[in-house]
């Protein structure tokens, strides 16, 4: 079974930046779509960003466009989420996931906490 380990979360002031990393083990990720999701307290998990397995298409939630950038490094078996211009409403546990397609995520990490103060 694939294992995903997120890192890079933390506490930042509004307007600050964080770079999340998700390292996969047990499988190489070159054949998988990869994505980031988040869940705020009392809220449902929501889509943030995803990239197709071939890397040709990247999708973002509208509210993070222009602020967040997803990238993948297949050689390192890692996907990243660069988050700039963070806002308090970005506060959530961020999860990475991989799957056979952008709409089918089969494996999930344990999450990393991102807290943005006002």
PDB file of C-alpha atoms in Angstrom:
ATOM      1  CA  UNK A   1       0.000   0.000   0.000  1.00  0.00           C
ATOM      2  CA  UNK A   2       1.182   3.477  -0.784  1.00  0.00           C
ATOM      3  CA  UNK A   3       1.964   5.782   2.108  1.00  0.00           C
ATOM      4  CA  UNK A   4       1.805   9.551   1.867  1.00  0.00           C
ATOM      5  CA  UNK A   5       3.498  11.836   4.353  1.00  0.00           C
ATOM      6  CA  UNK A   6       2.674  15.535   4.354  1.00  0.00           C
ATOM      7  CA  UNK A   7       4.972  18.118   5.857  1.00  0.00           C
ATOM      8  CA  UNK A   8       5.531  21.852   5.836  1.00  0.00           C
ATOM      9  CA  UNK A   9       2.472  23.029   7.699  1.00  0.00           C
ATOM     10  CA  UNK A  10       2.656  25.524  10.494  1.00  0.00           C
ATOM     11  CA  UNK A  11       1.479  28.830  11.860  1.00  0.00           C
ATOM     12  CA  UNK A  12       1.894  31.913   9.703  1.00  0.00           C
ATOM     13  CA  UNK A  13       0.610  35.445   9.647  1.00  0.00           C
ATOM     14  CA  UNK A  14      -1.887  36.509   7.007  1.00  0.00           C
ATOM     15  CA  UNK A  15      -0.048  37.304   3.798  1.00  0.00           C
ATOM     16  CA  UNK A  16       2.692  34.826   4.551  1.00  0.00           C
ATOM     17  CA  UNK A  17       3.776  31.742   2.666  1.00  0.00           C
ATOM     18  CA  UNK A  18       4.201  28.045   3.266  1.00  0.00           C
ATOM     19  CA  UNK A  19       5.349  25.192   1.082  1.00  0.00           C
ATOM     20  CA  UNK A  20       3.710  21.860   1.716  1.00  0.00           C
ATOM     21  CA  UNK A  21       5.373  18.638   0.654  1.00  0.00           C
ATOM     22  CA  UNK A  22       3.906  15.185   0.225  1.00  0.00           C
ATOM     23  CA  UNK A  23       6.342  12.320  -0.079  1.00  0.00           C
ATOM     24  CA  UNK A  24       5.065   8.983  -1.300  1.00  0.00           C
ATOM     25  CA  UNK A  25       6.479   5.596  -0.458  1.00  0.00           C
ATOM     26  CA  UNK A  26       5.490   2.103  -1.443  1.00  0.00           C
ATOM     27  CA  UNK A  27       4.685   3.220  -4.973  1.00  0.00           C
ATOM     28  CA  UNK A  28       6.196   5.473  -7.552  1.00  0.00           C
ATOM     29  CA  UNK A  29       3.841   8.313  -8.387  1.00  0.00           C
ATOM     30  CA  UNK A  30       4.581   8.832 -12.057  1.00  0.00           C
ATOM     31  CA  UNK A  31       1.418   6.989 -13.097  1.00  0.00           C
ATOM     32  CA  UNK A  32      -0.860   8.701 -10.588  1.00  0.00           C
ATOM     33  CA  UNK A  33      -2.821  11.863 -10.478  1.00  0.00           C
ATOM     34  CA  UNK A  34      -1.944  13.790  -7.325  1.00  0.00           C
ATOM     35  CA  UNK A  35      -3.876  16.382  -5.430  1.00  0.00           C
ATOM     36  CA  UNK A  36      -4.301  18.467  -2.324  1.00  0.00           C
ATOM     37  CA  UNK A  37      -7.442  18.764  -0.251  1.00  0.00           C
ATOM     38  CA  UNK A  38      -8.202  20.549   2.986  1.00  0.00           C
ATOM     39  CA  UNK A  39     -10.638  20.345   5.837  1.00  0.00           C
ATOM     40  CA  UNK A  40     -11.375  23.192   8.213  1.00  0.00           C
ATOM     41  CA  UNK A  41     -12.968  22.640  11.623  1.00  0.00           C
ATOM     42  CA  UNK A  42     -16.653  21.876  11.232  1.00  0.00           C
ATOM     43  CA  UNK A  43     -16.385  21.818   7.451  1.00  0.00           C
ATOM     44  CA  UNK A  44     -16.348  19.130   4.814  1.00  0.00           C
ATOM     45  CA  UNK A  45     -13.149  18.249   3.051  1.00  0.00           C
ATOM     46  CA  UNK A  46     -12.718  20.328  -0.075  1.00  0.00           C
ATOM     47  CA  UNK A  47     -10.627  20.194  -3.188  1.00  0.00           C
ATOM     48  CA  UNK A  48      -7.686  22.579  -3.418  1.00  0.00           C
ATOM     49  CA  UNK A  49      -5.530  21.555  -6.368  1.00  0.00           C
ATOM     50  CA  UNK A  50      -4.674  18.533  -8.472  1.00  0.00           C
ATOM     51  CA  UNK A  51      -2.421  17.522 -11.328  1.00  0.00           C
ATOM     52  CA  UNK A  52      -2.952  14.814 -13.902  1.00  0.00           C
ATOM     53  CA  UNK A  53      -0.626  11.842 -14.046  1.00  0.00           C
ATOM     54  CA  UNK A  54       1.126  13.152 -17.132  1.00  0.00           C
ATOM     55  CA  UNK A  55       1.542  16.594 -15.596  1.00  0.00           C
ATOM     56  CA  UNK A  56      -0.166  18.347 -18.475  1.00  0.00           C
ATOM     57  CA  UNK A  57      -3.120  19.731 -16.555  1.00  0.00           C
ATOM     58  CA  UNK A  58      -3.309  21.366 -13.164  1.00  0.00           C
ATOM     59  CA  UNK A  59      -6.574  22.398 -11.558  1.00  0.00           C
ATOM     60  CA  UNK A  60      -7.159  24.795  -8.692  1.00  0.00           C
ATOM     61  CA  UNK A  61     -10.025  25.790  -6.494  1.00  0.00           C
ATOM     62  CA  UNK A  62     -11.100  29.247  -7.598  1.00  0.00           C
ATOM     63  CA  UNK A  63     -10.324  30.869  -4.267  1.00  0.00           C
ATOM     64  CA  UNK A  64      -6.667  29.808  -4.380  1.00  0.00           C
ATOM     65  CA  UNK A  65      -5.911  30.605  -8.007  1.00  0.00           C
ATOM     66  CA  UNK A  66      -3.027  33.014  -8.285  1.00  0.00           C
ATOM     67  CA  UNK A  67      -1.919  32.267  -4.733  1.00  0.00           C
ATOM     68  CA  UNK A  68      -1.239  28.529  -4.657  1.00  0.00           C
ATOM     69  CA  UNK A  69       0.967  26.574  -7.027  1.00  0.00           C
ATOM     70  CA  UNK A  70       1.034  22.795  -7.243  1.00  0.00           C
ATOM     71  CA  UNK A  71       4.051  21.002  -8.645  1.00  0.00           C
ATOM     72  CA  UNK A  72       5.278  17.443  -8.762  1.00  0.00           C
ATOM     73  CA  UNK A  73       8.726  15.937  -8.837  1.00  0.00           C
ATOM     74  CA  UNK A  74       8.417  12.348  -9.928  1.00  0.00           C
ATOM     75  CA  UNK A  75      12.123  11.708  -9.389  1.00  0.00           C
ATOM     76  CA  UNK A  76      11.628  12.519  -5.708  1.00  0.00           C
ATOM     77  CA  UNK A  77       8.202  10.879  -5.537  1.00  0.00           C
ATOM     78  CA  UNK A  78       6.914  14.121  -4.109  1.00  0.00           C
ATOM     79  CA  UNK A  79       4.205  16.657  -4.774  1.00  0.00           C
ATOM     80  CA  UNK A  80       4.335  20.220  -3.467  1.00  0.00           C
ATOM     81  CA  UNK A  81       1.887  22.982  -2.769  1.00  0.00           C
ATOM     82  CA  UNK A  82       3.397  26.448  -2.634  1.00  0.00           C
ATOM     83  CA  UNK A  83       0.982  28.711  -0.803  1.00  0.00           C
ATOM     84  CA  UNK A  84       1.472  32.456  -1.018  1.00  0.00           C
ATOM     85  CA  UNK A  85      -0.688  35.281   0.217  1.00  0.00           C
ATOM     86  CA  UNK A  86      -2.237  33.065   2.862  1.00  0.00           C
ATOM     87  CA  UNK A  87      -5.526  34.153   4.380  1.00  0.00           C
ATOM     88  CA  UNK A  88      -7.190  33.141   7.643  1.00  0.00           C
ATOM     89  CA  UNK A  89      -9.803  31.240   5.665  1.00  0.00           C
ATOM     90  CA  UNK A  90      -7.023  28.978   4.389  1.00  0.00           C
ATOM     91  CA  UNK A  91      -6.675  27.561   7.888  1.00  0.00           C
ATOM     92  CA  UNK A  92      -7.287  23.827   7.677  1.00  0.00           C
ATOM     93  CA  UNK A  93      -5.698  20.429   7.771  1.00  0.00           C
ATOM     94  CA  UNK A  94      -4.230  19.850   4.342  1.00  0.00           C
ATOM     95  CA  UNK A  95      -4.179  16.362   2.875  1.00  0.00           C
ATOM     96  CA  UNK A  96      -2.437  15.046  -0.172  1.00  0.00           C
ATOM     97  CA  UNK A  97      -3.882  12.219  -2.187  1.00  0.00           C
ATOM     98  CA  UNK A  98      -3.074  10.124  -5.217  1.00  0.00           C
ATOM     99  CA  UNK A  99      -5.205   8.058  -7.515  1.00  0.00           C
ATOM    100  CA  UNK A 100      -5.747   6.708 -10.972  1.00  0.00           C
ATOM    101  CA  UNK A 101      -7.272   9.960 -12.126  1.00  0.00           C
ATOM    102  CA  UNK A 102      -7.998  13.469 -10.963  1.00  0.00           C
ATOM    103  CA  UNK A 103     -11.498  12.442  -9.905  1.00  0.00           C
ATOM    104  CA  UNK A 104     -10.471   9.194  -8.248  1.00  0.00           C
ATOM    105  CA  UNK A 105      -8.143   9.567  -5.292  1.00  0.00           C
ATOM    106  CA  UNK A 106      -7.402   6.214  -3.699  1.00  0.00           C
ATOM    107  CA  UNK A 107      -4.701   6.964  -1.136  1.00  0.00           C
ATOM    108  CA  UNK A 108      -4.573   9.723   1.432  1.00  0.00           C
ATOM    109  CA  UNK A 109      -2.000  11.138   3.777  1.00  0.00           C
ATOM    110  CA  UNK A 110      -2.609  11.900   7.427  1.00  0.00           C
ATOM    111  CA  UNK A 111      -2.639  15.647   6.913  1.00  0.00           C
ATOM    112  CA  UNK A 112      -0.617  18.635   7.998  1.00  0.00           C
ATOM    113  CA  UNK A 113      -2.055  21.590   9.897  1.00  0.00           C
ATOM    114  CA  UNK A 114      -1.938  25.046   8.357  1.00  0.00           C
ATOM    115  CA  UNK A 115      -2.979  27.917  10.597  1.00  0.00           C
ATOM    116  CA  UNK A 116      -3.099  31.480   9.327  1.00  0.00           C
ATOM    117  CA  UNK A 117      -3.481  34.219  11.912  1.00  0.00           C
ATOM    118  CA  UNK A 118      -5.140  37.566  11.281  1.00  0.00           C
TER     119      UNK A 118
END
